[in-house]
XYZ file of C-alpha atoms in Angstrom:
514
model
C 5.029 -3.759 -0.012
C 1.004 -4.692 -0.762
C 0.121 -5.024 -4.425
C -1.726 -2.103 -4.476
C 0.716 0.090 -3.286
C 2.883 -1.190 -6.001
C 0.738 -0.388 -8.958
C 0.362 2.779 -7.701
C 3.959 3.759 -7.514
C 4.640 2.387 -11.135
C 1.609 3.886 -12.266
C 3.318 7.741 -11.421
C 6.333 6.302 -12.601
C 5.231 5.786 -15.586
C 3.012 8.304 -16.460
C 5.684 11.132 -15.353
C 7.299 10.913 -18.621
C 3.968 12.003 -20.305
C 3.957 14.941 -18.048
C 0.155 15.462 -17.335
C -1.380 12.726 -19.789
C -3.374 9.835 -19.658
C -2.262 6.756 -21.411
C -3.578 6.854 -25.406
C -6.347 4.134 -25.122
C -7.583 2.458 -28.358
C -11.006 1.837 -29.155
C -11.928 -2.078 -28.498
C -11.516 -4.670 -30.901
C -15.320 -4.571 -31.537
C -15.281 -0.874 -32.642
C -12.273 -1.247 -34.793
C -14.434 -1.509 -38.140
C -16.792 1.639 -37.515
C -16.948 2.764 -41.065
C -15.704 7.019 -40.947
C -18.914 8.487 -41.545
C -18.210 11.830 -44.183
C -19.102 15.442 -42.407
C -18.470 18.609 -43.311
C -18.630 21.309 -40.490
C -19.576 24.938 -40.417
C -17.133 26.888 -40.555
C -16.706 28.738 -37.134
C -16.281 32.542 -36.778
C -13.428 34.439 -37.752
C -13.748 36.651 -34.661
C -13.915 35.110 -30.859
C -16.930 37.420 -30.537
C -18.936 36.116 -32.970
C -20.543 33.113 -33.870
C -20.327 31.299 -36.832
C -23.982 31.624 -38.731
C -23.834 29.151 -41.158
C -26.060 26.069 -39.975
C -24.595 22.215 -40.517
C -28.293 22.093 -42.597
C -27.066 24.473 -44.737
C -24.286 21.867 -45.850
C -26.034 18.803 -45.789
C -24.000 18.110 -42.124
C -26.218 15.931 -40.312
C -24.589 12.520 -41.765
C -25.205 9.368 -39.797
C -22.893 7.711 -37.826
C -22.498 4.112 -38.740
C -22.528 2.946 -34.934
C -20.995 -0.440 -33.605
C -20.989 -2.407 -30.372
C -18.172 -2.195 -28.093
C -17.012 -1.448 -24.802
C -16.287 -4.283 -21.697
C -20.158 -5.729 -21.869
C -20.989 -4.838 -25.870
C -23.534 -2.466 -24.622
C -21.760 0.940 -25.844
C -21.667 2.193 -29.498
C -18.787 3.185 -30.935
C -17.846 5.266 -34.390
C -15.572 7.194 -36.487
C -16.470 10.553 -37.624
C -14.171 12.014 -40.455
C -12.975 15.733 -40.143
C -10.501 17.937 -41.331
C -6.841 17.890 -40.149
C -7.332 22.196 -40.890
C -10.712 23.550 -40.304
C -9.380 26.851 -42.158
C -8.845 24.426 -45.445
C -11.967 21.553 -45.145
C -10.888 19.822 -48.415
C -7.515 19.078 -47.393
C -5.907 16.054 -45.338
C -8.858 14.525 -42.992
C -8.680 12.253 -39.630
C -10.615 9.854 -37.993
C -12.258 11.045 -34.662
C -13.427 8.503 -32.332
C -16.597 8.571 -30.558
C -18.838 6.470 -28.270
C -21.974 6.714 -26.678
C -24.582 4.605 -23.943
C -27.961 5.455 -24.984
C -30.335 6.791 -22.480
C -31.747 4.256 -20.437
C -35.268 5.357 -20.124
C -36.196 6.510 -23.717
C -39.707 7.714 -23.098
C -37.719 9.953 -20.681
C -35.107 11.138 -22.970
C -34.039 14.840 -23.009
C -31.106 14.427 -25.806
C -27.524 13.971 -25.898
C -24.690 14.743 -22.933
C -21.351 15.288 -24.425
C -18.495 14.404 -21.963
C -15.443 16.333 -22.703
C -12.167 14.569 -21.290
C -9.211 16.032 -18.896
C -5.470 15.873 -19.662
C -4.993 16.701 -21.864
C -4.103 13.147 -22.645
C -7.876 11.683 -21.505
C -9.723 9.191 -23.546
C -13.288 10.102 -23.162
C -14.009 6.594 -25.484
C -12.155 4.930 -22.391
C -14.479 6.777 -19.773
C -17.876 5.067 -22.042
C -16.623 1.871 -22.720
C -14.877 0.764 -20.106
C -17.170 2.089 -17.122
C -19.920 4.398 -16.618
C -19.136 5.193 -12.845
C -18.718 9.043 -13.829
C -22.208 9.672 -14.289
C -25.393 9.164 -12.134
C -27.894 7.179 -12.981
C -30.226 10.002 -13.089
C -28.153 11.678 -16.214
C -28.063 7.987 -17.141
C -31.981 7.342 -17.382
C -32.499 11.010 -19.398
C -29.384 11.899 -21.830
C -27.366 9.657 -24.165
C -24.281 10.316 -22.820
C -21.288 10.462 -25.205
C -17.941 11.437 -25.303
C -14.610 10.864 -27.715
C -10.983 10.973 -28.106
C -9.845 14.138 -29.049
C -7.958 14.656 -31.894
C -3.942 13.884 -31.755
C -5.211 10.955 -28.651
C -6.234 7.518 -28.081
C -8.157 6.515 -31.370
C -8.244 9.896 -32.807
C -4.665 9.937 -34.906
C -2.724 9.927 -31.419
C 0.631 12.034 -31.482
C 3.530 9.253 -32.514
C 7.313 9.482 -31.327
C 10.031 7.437 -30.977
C 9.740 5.670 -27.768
C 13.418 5.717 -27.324
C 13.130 9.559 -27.642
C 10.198 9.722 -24.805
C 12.476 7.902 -22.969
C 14.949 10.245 -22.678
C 12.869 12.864 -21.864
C 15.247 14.996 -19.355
C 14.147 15.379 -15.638
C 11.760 18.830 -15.677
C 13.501 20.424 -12.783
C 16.503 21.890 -14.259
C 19.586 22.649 -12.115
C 22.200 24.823 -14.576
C 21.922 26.680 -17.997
C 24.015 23.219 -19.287
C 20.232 21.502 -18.356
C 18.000 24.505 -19.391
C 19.946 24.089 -23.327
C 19.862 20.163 -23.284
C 16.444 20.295 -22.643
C 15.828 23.205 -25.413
C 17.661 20.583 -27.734
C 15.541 17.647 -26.778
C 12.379 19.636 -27.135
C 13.309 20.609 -30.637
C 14.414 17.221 -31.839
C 11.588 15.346 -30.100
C 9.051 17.971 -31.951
C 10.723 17.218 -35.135
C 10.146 13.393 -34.749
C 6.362 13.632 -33.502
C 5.634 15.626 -36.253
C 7.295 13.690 -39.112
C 5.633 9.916 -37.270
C 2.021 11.899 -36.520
C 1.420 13.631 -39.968
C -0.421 16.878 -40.337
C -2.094 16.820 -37.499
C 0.713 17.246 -34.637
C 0.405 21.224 -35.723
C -3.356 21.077 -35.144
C -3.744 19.817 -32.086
C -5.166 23.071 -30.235
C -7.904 23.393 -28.366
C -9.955 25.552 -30.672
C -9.433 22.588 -33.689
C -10.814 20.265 -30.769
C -14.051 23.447 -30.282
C -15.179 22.562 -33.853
C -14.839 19.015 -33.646
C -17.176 19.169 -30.888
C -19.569 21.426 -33.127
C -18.973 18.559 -35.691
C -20.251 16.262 -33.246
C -23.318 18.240 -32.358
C -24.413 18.217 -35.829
C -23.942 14.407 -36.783
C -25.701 13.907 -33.637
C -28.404 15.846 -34.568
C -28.583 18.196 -31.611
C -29.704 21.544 -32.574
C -28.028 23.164 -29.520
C -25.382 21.431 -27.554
C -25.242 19.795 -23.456
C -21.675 19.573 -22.568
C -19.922 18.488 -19.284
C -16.187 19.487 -19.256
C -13.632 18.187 -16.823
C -10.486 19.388 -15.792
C -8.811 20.476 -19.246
C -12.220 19.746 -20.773
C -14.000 22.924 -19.333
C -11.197 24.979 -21.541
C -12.832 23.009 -24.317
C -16.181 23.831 -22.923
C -15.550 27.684 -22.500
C -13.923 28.066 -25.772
C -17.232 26.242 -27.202
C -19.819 28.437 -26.154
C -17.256 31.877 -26.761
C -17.144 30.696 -30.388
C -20.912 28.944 -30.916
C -22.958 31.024 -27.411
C -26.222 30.074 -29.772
C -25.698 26.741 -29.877
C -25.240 25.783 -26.184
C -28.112 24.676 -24.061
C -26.444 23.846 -20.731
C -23.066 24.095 -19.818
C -20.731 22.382 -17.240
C -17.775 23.369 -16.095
C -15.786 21.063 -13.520
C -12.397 21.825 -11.834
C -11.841 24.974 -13.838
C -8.649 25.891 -16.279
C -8.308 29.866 -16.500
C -6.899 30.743 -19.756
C -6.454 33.907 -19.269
C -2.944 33.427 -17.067
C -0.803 34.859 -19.128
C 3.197 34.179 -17.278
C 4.885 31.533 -16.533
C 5.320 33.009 -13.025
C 1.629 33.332 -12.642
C 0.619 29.862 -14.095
C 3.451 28.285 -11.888
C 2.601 30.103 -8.715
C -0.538 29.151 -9.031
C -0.446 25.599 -9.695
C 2.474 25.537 -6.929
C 0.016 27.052 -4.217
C -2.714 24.281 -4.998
C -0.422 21.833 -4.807
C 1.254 22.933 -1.475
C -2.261 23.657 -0.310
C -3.236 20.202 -0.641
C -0.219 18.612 0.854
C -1.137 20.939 3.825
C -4.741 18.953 4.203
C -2.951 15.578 3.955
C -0.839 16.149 6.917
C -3.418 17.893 8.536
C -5.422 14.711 8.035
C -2.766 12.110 8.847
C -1.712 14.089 12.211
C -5.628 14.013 13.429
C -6.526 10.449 12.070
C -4.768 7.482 14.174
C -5.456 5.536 10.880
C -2.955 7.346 8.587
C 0.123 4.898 8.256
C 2.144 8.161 9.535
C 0.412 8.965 12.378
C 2.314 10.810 15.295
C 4.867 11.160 12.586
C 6.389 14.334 11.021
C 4.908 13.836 7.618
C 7.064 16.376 6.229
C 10.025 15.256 7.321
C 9.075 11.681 6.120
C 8.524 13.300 2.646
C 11.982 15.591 2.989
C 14.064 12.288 2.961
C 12.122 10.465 0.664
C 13.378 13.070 -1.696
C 16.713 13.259 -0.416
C 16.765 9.320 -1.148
C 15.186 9.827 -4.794
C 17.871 12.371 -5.591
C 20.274 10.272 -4.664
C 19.154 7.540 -6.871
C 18.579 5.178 -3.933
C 14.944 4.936 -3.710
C 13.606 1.522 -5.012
C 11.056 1.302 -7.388
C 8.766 -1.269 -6.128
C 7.705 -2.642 -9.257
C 10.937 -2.963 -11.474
C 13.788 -4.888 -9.563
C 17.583 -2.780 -10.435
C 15.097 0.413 -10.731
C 15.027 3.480 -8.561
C 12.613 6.326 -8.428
C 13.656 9.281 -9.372
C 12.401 12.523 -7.122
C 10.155 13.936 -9.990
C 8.630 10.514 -9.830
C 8.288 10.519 -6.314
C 6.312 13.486 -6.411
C 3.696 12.746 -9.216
C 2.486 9.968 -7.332
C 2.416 11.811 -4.170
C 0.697 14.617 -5.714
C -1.604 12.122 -7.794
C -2.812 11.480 -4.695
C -4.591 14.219 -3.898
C -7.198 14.283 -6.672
C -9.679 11.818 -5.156
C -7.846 12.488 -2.603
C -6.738 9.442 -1.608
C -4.955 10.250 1.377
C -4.935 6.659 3.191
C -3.486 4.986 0.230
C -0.924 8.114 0.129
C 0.188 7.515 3.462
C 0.499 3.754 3.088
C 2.466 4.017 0.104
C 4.604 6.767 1.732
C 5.667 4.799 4.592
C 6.125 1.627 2.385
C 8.795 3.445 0.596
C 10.252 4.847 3.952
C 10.567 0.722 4.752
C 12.460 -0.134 1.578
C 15.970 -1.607 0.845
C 18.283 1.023 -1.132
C 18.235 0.518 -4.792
C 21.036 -1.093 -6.868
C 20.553 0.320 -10.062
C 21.170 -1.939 -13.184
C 21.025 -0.507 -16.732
C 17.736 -0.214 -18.253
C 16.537 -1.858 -21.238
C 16.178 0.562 -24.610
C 12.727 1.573 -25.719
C 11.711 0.148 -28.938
C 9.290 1.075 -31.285
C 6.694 4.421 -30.779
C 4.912 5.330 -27.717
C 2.372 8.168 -27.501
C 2.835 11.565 -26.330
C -0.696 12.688 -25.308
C -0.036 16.014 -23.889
C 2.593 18.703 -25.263
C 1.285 19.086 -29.020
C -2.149 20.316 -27.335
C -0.548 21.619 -24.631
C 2.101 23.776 -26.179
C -0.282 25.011 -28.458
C -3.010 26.455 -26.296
C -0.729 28.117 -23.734
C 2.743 30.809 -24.485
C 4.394 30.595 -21.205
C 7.913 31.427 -22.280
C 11.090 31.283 -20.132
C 13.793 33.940 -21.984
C 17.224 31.557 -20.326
C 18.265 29.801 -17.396
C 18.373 32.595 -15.153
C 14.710 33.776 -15.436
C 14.047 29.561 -15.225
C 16.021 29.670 -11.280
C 14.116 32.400 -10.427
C 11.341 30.918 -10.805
C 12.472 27.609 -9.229
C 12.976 30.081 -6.170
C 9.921 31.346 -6.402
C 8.381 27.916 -6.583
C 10.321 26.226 -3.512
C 9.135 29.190 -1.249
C 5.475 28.678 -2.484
C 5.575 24.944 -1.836
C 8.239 24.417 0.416
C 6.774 20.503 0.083
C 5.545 19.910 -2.955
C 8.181 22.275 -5.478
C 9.138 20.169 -8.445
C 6.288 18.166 -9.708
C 4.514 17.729 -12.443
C 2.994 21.613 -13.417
C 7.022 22.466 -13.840
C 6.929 19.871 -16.293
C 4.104 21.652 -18.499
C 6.526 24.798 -18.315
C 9.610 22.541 -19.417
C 8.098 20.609 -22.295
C 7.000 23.720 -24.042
C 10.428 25.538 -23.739
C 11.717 26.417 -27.404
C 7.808 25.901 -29.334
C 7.152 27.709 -32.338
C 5.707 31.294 -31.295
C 2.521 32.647 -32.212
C 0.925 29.390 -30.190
C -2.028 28.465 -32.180
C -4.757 29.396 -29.442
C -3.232 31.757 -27.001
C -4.661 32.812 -23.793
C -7.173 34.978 -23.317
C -10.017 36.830 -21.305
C -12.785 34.810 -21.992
C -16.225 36.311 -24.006
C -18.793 33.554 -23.465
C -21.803 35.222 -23.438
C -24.255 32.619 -24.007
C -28.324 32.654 -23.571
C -27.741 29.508 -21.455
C -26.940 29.587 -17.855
C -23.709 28.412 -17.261
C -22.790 25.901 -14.121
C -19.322 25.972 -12.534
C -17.790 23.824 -9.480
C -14.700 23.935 -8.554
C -13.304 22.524 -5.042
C -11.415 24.816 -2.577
C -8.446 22.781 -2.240
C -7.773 21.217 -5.618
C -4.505 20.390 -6.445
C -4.382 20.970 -9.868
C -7.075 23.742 -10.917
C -6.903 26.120 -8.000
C -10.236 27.735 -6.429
C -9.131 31.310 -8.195
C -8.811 30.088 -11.541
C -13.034 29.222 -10.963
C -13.507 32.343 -9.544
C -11.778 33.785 -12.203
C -13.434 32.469 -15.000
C -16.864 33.025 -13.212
C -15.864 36.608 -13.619
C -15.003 36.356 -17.280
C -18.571 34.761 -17.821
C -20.510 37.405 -16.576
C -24.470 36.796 -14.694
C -24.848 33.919 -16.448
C -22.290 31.537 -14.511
C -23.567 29.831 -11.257
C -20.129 28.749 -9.025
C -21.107 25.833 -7.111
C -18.588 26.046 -4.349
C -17.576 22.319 -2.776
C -15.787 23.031 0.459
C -13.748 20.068 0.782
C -10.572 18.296 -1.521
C -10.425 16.455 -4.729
C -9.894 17.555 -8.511
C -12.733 16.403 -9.965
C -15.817 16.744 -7.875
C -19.214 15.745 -9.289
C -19.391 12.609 -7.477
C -17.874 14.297 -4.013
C -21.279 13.212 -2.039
C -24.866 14.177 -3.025
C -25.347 18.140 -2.776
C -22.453 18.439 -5.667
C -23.982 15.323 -8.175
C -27.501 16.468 -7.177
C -27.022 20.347 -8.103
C -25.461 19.508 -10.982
C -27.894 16.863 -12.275
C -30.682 19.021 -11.527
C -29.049 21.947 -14.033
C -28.635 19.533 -16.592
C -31.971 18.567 -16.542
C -34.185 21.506 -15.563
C -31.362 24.236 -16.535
C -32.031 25.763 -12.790
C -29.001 26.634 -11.503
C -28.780 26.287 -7.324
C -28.846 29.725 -5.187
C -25.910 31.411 -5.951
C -23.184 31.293 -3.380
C -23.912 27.570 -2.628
C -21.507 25.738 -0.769
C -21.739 21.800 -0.764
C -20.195 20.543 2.664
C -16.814 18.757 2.706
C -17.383 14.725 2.149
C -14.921 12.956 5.271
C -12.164 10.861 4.073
C-alpha cells in the first residue's frame, strides 16, 4: 500500500477512540512562557433572552495580553488569558486559555479583529494560526487580525486528562446485547470519574456556554467593542449561543456547516446524522461509477465496502500501519466516512481498494497504554447535548432504525457521540434549545447540501430560528466545511465580513468538480 494511504488509515484508527475529536495540540515551544494576562469578564445574562449590560469598562476588563512569537515561521503571536474555571463564581479556581493571532497584513487597511472559532469539538484553533493559515483568504488576511484559541478543557487550554490505559479500552460504540449496553454504562462512569479527578475543576465546565463567555472575554482583552466571529462545524454552536446571549455585541456573524441545537432525541439527532452520512456515501459511488479514475471503477462499490466490513468484524482486516494489528469495523468506517468532508473521494477509493488487496491479519497482543492521553470531546460534548437512551432495547431500536437509514454507512462515528454520553449526570449543563439570536447584525450561514456530518436541514433549521436577519448561502455540491469550496462561497463570505452585505438571498454557489 502507498504511504499516503497508510497515514490515512492509521490516522481514523486512531482518532476513533476520541470519537469526533481532534488531537489536543500544545502551543509551540516559543509560546510556552506567555505570561496569563489577569481579566475579569462581565458577567453574562441570567436569561437566554437577554444580554448581559454590564460593559468589560465597567470592570477595568480590557487588560493586555502579553503576546509572544510562535507558530512554524515565528510570525504568529501567541498568549494566555486567565479566566474562571465557573463564570457563576469569578473569584474561584481560574485556567489558562490559549490564544493566537496573525496580525492583519495591510494595517492602513485594517477593519479589526476575526475570531476563528474551532470544530470538534476537540479542534485547536491555536493549531489552525500557527501551524498554517490556508483557512483564510488573503483578502480576510490583508483587513482583520485573525485570531482564534483552544477552548477550554483542549489543546493548551487545561485539556481533559485520563488514563490512557482507560481510553484504551474504550468499548466498540455499536453495541450488540444489553451485556454491551451495561459494560459500556460502567466504563462511561468509571472513565468520568478518572477525567475528572486528573483534569481538576474544569472537566464539569466544559459546556459550550462557559466557552460563549470566554469568547466575550476575548473580545474585551482584545479591545473590540463588538465582536467578528467565524464558526465552523461545532464552532457555529459557539457562534449562535454568542450572539443569543451578547446580540449587542456582534458585528458580523459566520456560521459554517451548521449544528442545530434544538434536536432534542436521540432518534432525531441519529437519523439525522445517519441520512448525511448515507447521503454522502451515495455521491461517492455515484462519482466512482461515472469517473474511470476512481480505483473502483466498473466495480460494485457497495459490495466492495459490504466485505470490507464483513472482514473488519471478523478481526481479519490488516491495519496497514501497525504489523499484528487489525482494523476493527468502527475503524473502518471513520476513515471511510472521514473521507467525505473535503471530500476526498479519489484518495477514498484508493485506500478502499488497497485494503480489498491486503493479506488477512494475524493479530498479536497489543502493547498497554501508559501514562494520560487526552479526551477532547465527551466532557463538552455530554454537556451541551441530553440525548438519553432508557436500556438496551430502546438502544436496538434505534440501531434498526439506523441500518435502514444508511444501509452503508450504519455504525460510525455519530453512534459514538450517542454511546459516550450514556449514563452522564442529568440536568446537562447547556441543554438544547430553540435558538433566540436576535441580533442588529446580519447574520451569514452556508451550509453544503450533502455534508456528511451537519446535514442541509439542521442550516435550514437554524436559519429559521434566526429570523430575517440570517442570509443561507446555499453551496450545491459536497464537503463539511465549505468556505474554500471554489470562489462564489470564499468570495460571498469575504465580502459579508467586510462590507456586512449579505449576497441575494436564495444564493446557490455551483458544485466545485472533484
Amino acid at each position: 500500500m502507498q504511504r499516503k494511504h497508510r497515514r490515512l488509515a492509521m490516522g481514523a484508527a486512531a482518532a476513533a477512540g476520541l470519537v469526533l475529536a481532534g488531537a489536543a495540540v500544545p502551543l509551540s515551544p516559543r509560546s510556552a512562557d506567555a505570561a496569563p494576562a489577569a481579566y475579569t469578564a462581565p458577567a453574562a445574562s441570567t436569561t437566554r433572552t437577554q444580554p448581559a449590560v454590564t460593559t468589560p469598562d465597567s470592570v477595568g476588563a480590557r487588560t493586555a495580553l502579553d503576546w509572544k512569537a510562535c507558530g512554524d515561521d515565528g510570525k504568529a503571536q501567541c498568549a494566555t488569558l486567565r479566566l474562571p474555571v465557573d463564570w457563576a463564581h469569578p473569584d474561584g479556581p481560574t485556567f489558562g486559555l490559549a490564544i493566537a493571532r496573525r496580525k492583519a497584513l495591510d494595517p492602513a487597511a485594517r477593519i479589526g479583529t476575526l475570531v476563528f472559532g474551532p470544530g470538534g469539538p476537540g479542534d485547536s484553533g491555536v493549531q489552525r494560526i500557527t501551524t498554517g493559515m490556508d483557512r483564510f483568504s488573503e483578502r480576510l488576511r490583508q483587513r482583520f487580525d485573525i485570531v482564534s484559541f483552544d477552548p477550554r478543557g483542549i489543546g493548551a487550554s487545561n485539556p481533559v486528562t485520563c488514563s490512557a490505559a482507560l481510553l484504551a479500552e474504550r468499548p466498540d460504540p455499536n453495541i450488540k446485547s444489553r451485556k454491551d449496553f451495561d459494560a459500556t454504562l460502567a466504563y462511561n462512569k468509571r472513565l468520568r470519574d478518572d477525567c475528572r479527578e486528573r483534569t481538576g475543576p474544569l472537566y464539569d465546565h466544559a459546556d459550550t456556554m462557559s466557552t460563549v463567555r470566554d469568547v466575550d472575554a476575548i473580545r474585551a482583552a482584545l479591545g473590540e467593542s463588538k465582536l467578528s466571529f467565524h464558526g465552523s462545524s461545532y464552532g457555529t454552536l459557539l457562534g449562535a449561543e454568542y450572539a443569543e446571549t451578547y446580540p449587542g455585541r456582534v458585528r458580523a456573524l459566520v456560521l459554517e456547516s451548521v449544528i442545530d441545537h434544538d434536536v432534542r432525541s436521540a432518534r432525531s439527532f441519529l437519523g439525522a446524522e445517519m441520512g448525511a452520512a448515507q447521503d454522502s456515501f451515495d455521491q461517492f459511488a455515484a462519482w466512482c461509477d461515472r469517473t474511470a479514475s476512481c480505483a473502483l471503477h466498473g466495480r460494485d462499490v457497495r459490495a466492495v465496502l459490504r466485505d470490507l466490513r464483513d472482514r473488519a468484524a471478523r478481526g481479519v482486516l490488516a491495519d496497514p500501519q501497525t504489523p499484528g494489528r487489525a482494523l476493527t469495523e468502527f475503524e473502518l468506517l471513520v476513515v471511510t466516512y472521514k473521507q467525505f468532508y473535503g471530500p476526498d473521494w479519489e484518495k477514498l477509493a484508493s485506500l478502499l481498494s488497497a485494503l480489498e488487496a491486503s493479506k488477512p491479519v494475524q493479530p498479536v497482543p497489543a502493547k498497554a497504554a501508559e501514562g494520560t492521553g487526552t479526551d477532547n470531546f465527551t466532557a463538552q460534548f455530554c454537556s451541551d447535548w441530553n440525548l438519553p437512551i432508557r436500556d438496551y432495547n430502546e438502544f436496538a431500536r434505534l440501531s434498526r432504525r439506523s441500518e435502514r437509514i444508511a444501509p452503508d454507512m450504519h455504525g460510525t462515528r455519530p453512534v459514538m457521540a450517542l454511546t459516550a454520553c450514556l449514563g452522564w449526570p442529568k440536568p446537562v449543563a447547556n441543554p438544547q434549545h430553540r435558538l433566540k439570536a436576535r441580533t442588529a447584525a446580519p447574520v451569514m450561514m452556508l451550509n453544503a447540501v450533502h455534508d456528511p456530518a451537519t446535514p442541509y436541514t439542521w442550516a435550514r433549521s437554524v436559519a429559521r430560528q434566526i429570523g430575517p436577519k440570517a442570509t443561507l448561502l446555499t453551496y450545491a455540491g459536497s464537503g463539511h466545511g465549505v468556505y474554500n469550496s471554489g470562489p462564489c462561497t470564499r468570495d460571498a463570505i469575504d465580502g459579508y465580513l467586510i462590507s456586512l452585505k449579505a449576497p441575494a438571498r436564495g444564493t446557490v454557489c455551483p458544485a466545485v468538480p472533484q
